[in-house]
């Protein structure tokens, strides 16, 4: 039922004066023109189009990649709109229209679990404003005060006279009404749709094969392209012998792409791939051709004791605190590079003429894809357009980075007028990721004579994503994002009070490009912190839950989710025979999360994760059933990473080129996940990423409880430990 | 060569060595069957060949000549969803959905073979990769489909 249209004509503005149209909050000097969707239906405002048959089309700027955001955002608009939910459908506005309409839909970026938590207010206002306009239009027709009208399920009623009408009938008139400036939003207590597990809007086409992903796109006259970028990051193309493959079946073009890549463009992708594999290419591998994982590890190791480091969180005097401790505990951890490996490899389709550059792409950020399109095409913004296609997974790979868009446009520029679909092979995808950054940590804890944690020194050493991707966002060189979950306060607030604390980061960047990988830095920070908490509790001879609780008195929301999982599993009571438990908690992307893992271990190295009980407090929850699915799904991604996933570097390049060298959990390995969704109200936390970070430390702590072994480097396969 | 896909015969001009996956996607024009790895690991390309599940990314097209190929588009008979698809909708299994065509085809084959699969049967048979992590719903939906 959802219409995420991919056709370039799916969103055509009918008015020539769109910029001055019904964009919320804009003054309209001469009375508004009606802005129309392609089918002629009027926009009540930028968020809401209503068709004569009462169908409500809700515009969603964020990208659906499986996390349920189009359903959740539509619920929020519909809540305030008071429309008939069974007649709701959604569509994406295009980035080009966003530019023309002064970003009326706000941010398109779908990362950082921001879909709902940073747009909840303006999307609800969009719905509320439209409702007021629709009611006003009905009241005007009846020549009665709007205050005498009520509305429910898209039906407007004038109580005194008993007259009724529907949204579809008054939408045209409503579109001409000047939007009211300040419309009050409902009290959360009045919500009927927000907080309800309504069904997703986008399920059916995903079970019939009908859903079109970027890789599936077909355009008239389209050619397809396979590509190889220099396997060593930072290298270039030296030469290639096009003549050797240009006569192969279907091959149309053999082209250089930028400085570092070569493409074969053919009738079909398989023909392009076969020819590309046969193409002799000489690479200039550049300055990084000899770098290996061992070199990188050594560089990070040096950072663990370096004098210079950026401070992320500190209080008291950690040196004095450690010096006066009755007992000191120290541990060093290391986290590897990892690839996002979404099921759908990177792709983009581009068509270029000197007058117009169009791109069709599965993207987490339409605006960033648009920026890549304008930059690569060299055309001004008004000659570019991007059409968002369904994503076969994102996980952060398709958000800040649009290297595949740049490539597709650079190819299309060399074949003007012909649409070209560029699809990466899995091998290309594995070798040209934007990798989860590599990080080491050295933690030193001081316990007093009663086993209280009095000092914690926590040194991170490793790669900064921000330095590589958004260097303008560094704070005097510091990457604050490195400290996710360890911040003094805010959306990634540290959940413990330690009298003497120093958390800092020695930035050690590598030639391997880092990226935002579901959960980002919270993944390793949660492992470092929460495993070390268990190490400290053990050294103090205390129960891990009791040890944490003593440090959490000032962090009641962190504590509440931890208590919730402890209560659910019956922490403190004996576990079933052979089952061992481990805990973890964190604050992540504005939500409070905790998990208790129950594992059994056979032969010392085969871990069966029997059950994970996990809790999340998102403040307000829009769709609990989808939150539960995100929690369970995040554990698959997080535990696959913990047990199986590492990208190692040899001769400057990534060694793992496909599954299963880079493996992922299967259904047989899936633990039973029990989700506790416990919104406490008053704030908006994220959903897609927060819980991923607690699975790994909870399992590691349970494994340590079962075996007495503490593993500090990852993935676990490197220790012969497997997930069964 | 001629390929019979979802009961319909197609004349396709394709090199015999071309994997069946790409013949289906690029010559027959059905894109519900997905490319994930190309090395028969992830299962996104699963189709039925004479009713048996196969990973079409490593089967040469020539091997499908004279045999019945069924893709996700051919699973629903007469416009009604297959019971696995129905269970998938009812349990809201898909997240991004990209792997689900292959997952559903693998499950449909399992249920034909074992109408009431145990969890152990599921674990042994369903080896498709899902990066979104829908496995909990997949398992529930398999049992629901088995009861349907």
Short mmCIF file of N, CA and C in Angstrom, two decimals, chain A residues 353-411:
data_model
loop_
_atom_site.label_atom_id
_atom_site.label_comp_id
_atom_site.label_asym_id
_atom_site.label_seq_id
_atom_site.Cartn_x
_atom_site.Cartn_y
_atom_site.Cartn_z
N UNK A 353 23.03 14.66 -19.22
CA UNK A 353 23.17 15.48 -20.43
C UNK A 353 23.70 16.82 -19.94
N UNK A 354 24.21 17.66 -20.84
CA UNK A 354 24.71 18.95 -20.36
C UNK A 354 23.63 19.80 -19.69
N UNK A 355 22.36 19.45 -19.90
CA UNK A 355 21.27 20.22 -19.32
C UNK A 355 20.68 19.62 -18.06
N UNK A 356 21.01 18.36 -17.81
CA UNK A 356 20.34 17.70 -16.69
C UNK A 356 21.11 16.48 -16.24
N UNK A 357 21.29 16.37 -14.94
CA UNK A 357 21.88 15.14 -14.41
C UNK A 357 20.89 14.55 -13.41
N UNK A 358 20.49 13.31 -13.67
CA UNK A 358 19.53 12.63 -12.79
C UNK A 358 20.17 11.37 -12.22
N UNK A 359 19.88 11.15 -10.96
CA UNK A 359 20.43 9.98 -10.27
C UNK A 359 19.32 9.26 -9.52
N UNK A 360 19.31 7.94 -9.65
CA UNK A 360 18.38 7.08 -8.92
C UNK A 360 19.24 6.25 -7.96
N UNK A 361 18.98 6.37 -6.68
CA UNK A 361 19.92 5.73 -5.77
C UNK A 361 19.27 5.34 -4.45
N UNK A 362 19.59 4.14 -3.97
CA UNK A 362 19.20 3.80 -2.61
C UNK A 362 20.12 4.54 -1.64
N UNK A 363 19.57 5.49 -0.92
CA UNK A 363 20.41 6.34 -0.07
C UNK A 363 19.74 6.60 1.27
N UNK A 364 20.58 6.73 2.29
CA UNK A 364 20.08 7.14 3.60
C UNK A 364 19.98 8.66 3.71
N UNK A 365 20.49 9.33 2.71
CA UNK A 365 20.48 10.79 2.78
C UNK A 365 20.38 11.38 1.38
N UNK A 366 19.15 11.66 1.00
CA UNK A 366 18.91 12.19 -0.34
C UNK A 366 19.67 13.48 -0.60
N UNK A 367 19.80 14.31 0.41
CA UNK A 367 20.50 15.58 0.21
C UNK A 367 21.99 15.37 -0.04
N UNK A 368 22.57 14.42 0.67
CA UNK A 368 24.00 14.13 0.44
C UNK A 368 24.21 13.51 -0.94
N UNK A 369 23.26 12.67 -1.36
CA UNK A 369 23.35 12.10 -2.71
C UNK A 369 23.24 13.22 -3.75
N UNK A 370 22.40 14.18 -3.45
CA UNK A 370 22.23 15.32 -4.34
C UNK A 370 23.51 16.13 -4.43
N UNK A 371 24.15 16.36 -3.29
CA UNK A 371 25.41 17.11 -3.27
C UNK A 371 26.47 16.38 -4.09
N UNK A 372 26.51 15.05 -3.94
CA UNK A 372 27.48 14.27 -4.73
C UNK A 372 27.17 14.39 -6.22
N UNK A 373 25.88 14.45 -6.55
CA UNK A 373 25.47 14.55 -7.95
C UNK A 373 25.88 15.90 -8.55
N UNK A 374 25.62 16.96 -7.82
CA UNK A 374 26.00 18.27 -8.36
C UNK A 374 27.51 18.37 -8.50
N UNK A 375 28.22 17.88 -7.49
CA UNK A 375 29.69 17.98 -7.53
C UNK A 375 30.27 17.19 -8.69
N UNK A 376 29.79 15.95 -8.87
CA UNK A 376 30.38 15.10 -9.91
C UNK A 376 29.94 15.54 -11.31
N UNK A 377 28.73 16.05 -11.42
CA UNK A 377 28.24 16.44 -12.74
C UNK A 377 28.79 17.79 -13.16
N UNK A 378 29.11 18.63 -12.18
CA UNK A 378 29.53 19.99 -12.49
C UNK A 378 28.37 20.88 -12.89
N UNK A 379 27.15 20.39 -12.73
CA UNK A 379 25.97 21.18 -13.09
C UNK A 379 25.42 21.88 -11.85
N UNK A 380 24.74 23.02 -12.07
CA UNK A 380 24.13 23.70 -10.93
C UNK A 380 22.96 22.89 -10.37
N UNK A 381 22.58 23.22 -9.15
CA UNK A 381 21.57 22.43 -8.45
C UNK A 381 20.25 22.36 -9.21
N UNK A 382 19.90 23.42 -9.91
CA UNK A 382 18.61 23.38 -10.59
C UNK A 382 18.63 22.51 -11.85
N UNK A 383 19.79 21.98 -12.18
CA UNK A 383 19.87 21.04 -13.30
C UNK A 383 20.13 19.61 -12.82
N UNK A 384 19.99 19.41 -11.52
CA UNK A 384 20.23 18.07 -10.98
C UNK A 384 18.99 17.59 -10.24
N UNK A 385 18.82 16.29 -10.22
CA UNK A 385 17.76 15.71 -9.40
C UNK A 385 18.18 14.32 -8.96
N UNK A 386 17.72 13.96 -7.78
CA UNK A 386 17.99 12.63 -7.22
C UNK A 386 16.66 12.00 -6.86
N UNK A 387 16.48 10.75 -7.25
CA UNK A 387 15.27 10.01 -6.90
C UNK A 387 15.67 8.87 -5.99
N UNK A 388 15.08 8.85 -4.81
CA UNK A 388 15.45 7.83 -3.83
C UNK A 388 14.74 6.52 -4.16
N UNK A 389 15.52 5.45 -4.20
CA UNK A 389 15.00 4.11 -4.46
C UNK A 389 15.12 3.32 -3.15
N UNK A 390 14.34 2.26 -3.04
CA UNK A 390 14.40 1.45 -1.82
C UNK A 390 15.81 0.90 -1.58
N UNK A 391 16.15 0.84 -0.30
CA UNK A 391 17.47 0.37 0.09
C UNK A 391 17.42 -1.09 0.53
N UNK A 392 18.38 -1.87 0.06
CA UNK A 392 18.57 -3.21 0.60
C UNK A 392 19.55 -3.15 1.75
N UNK A 393 19.15 -2.46 2.80
CA UNK A 393 20.02 -2.26 3.97
C UNK A 393 20.88 -1.03 3.82
N UNK A 394 21.19 -0.43 4.95
CA UNK A 394 22.02 0.77 4.94
C UNK A 394 23.09 0.68 6.01
N UNK A 395 22.62 0.69 7.27
CA UNK A 395 23.50 0.52 8.43
C UNK A 395 24.57 1.60 8.54
N UNK A 396 24.38 2.70 7.83
CA UNK A 396 25.35 3.79 7.87
C UNK A 396 26.19 3.91 6.61
N UNK A 397 26.26 2.84 5.82
CA UNK A 397 27.11 2.89 4.62
C UNK A 397 26.57 3.86 3.57
N UNK A 398 25.22 3.99 3.56
CA UNK A 398 24.60 4.78 2.50
C UNK A 398 24.16 6.17 2.98
N UNK A 399 24.81 6.66 4.05
CA UNK A 399 24.39 7.94 4.60
C UNK A 399 25.32 9.08 4.26
N UNK A 400 26.47 9.09 4.89
CA UNK A 400 27.41 10.20 4.69
C UNK A 400 28.21 10.04 3.40
N UNK A 401 28.19 8.84 2.84
CA UNK A 401 29.08 8.55 1.71
C UNK A 401 28.29 8.22 0.46
N UNK A 402 28.64 8.87 -0.61
CA UNK A 402 27.99 8.58 -1.88
C UNK A 402 29.03 8.43 -2.98
N UNK A 403 30.08 7.67 -2.64
CA UNK A 403 31.16 7.41 -3.59
C UNK A 403 30.62 6.71 -4.84
N UNK A 404 29.62 5.83 -4.66
CA UNK A 404 29.01 5.12 -5.78
C UNK A 404 28.20 6.07 -6.65
N UNK A 405 27.62 7.12 -6.07
CA UNK A 405 26.91 8.13 -6.86
C UNK A 405 27.92 8.92 -7.70
N UNK A 406 29.00 9.32 -7.05
CA UNK A 406 30.05 10.04 -7.78
C UNK A 406 30.52 9.21 -8.96
N UNK A 407 30.78 7.94 -8.71
CA UNK A 407 31.24 7.07 -9.80
C UNK A 407 30.20 6.97 -10.92
N UNK A 408 28.94 6.75 -10.53
CA UNK A 408 27.90 6.59 -11.56
C UNK A 408 27.78 7.84 -12.42
N UNK A 409 27.87 9.00 -11.78
CA UNK A 409 27.77 10.25 -12.55
C UNK A 409 29.00 10.42 -13.45
N UNK A 410 30.17 10.08 -12.93
CA UNK A 410 31.38 10.21 -13.74
C UNK A 410 31.34 9.26 -14.95
N UNK A 411 30.70 8.11 -14.78
CA UNK A 411 30.54 7.20 -15.92
C UNK A 411 29.52 7.78 -16.90
#
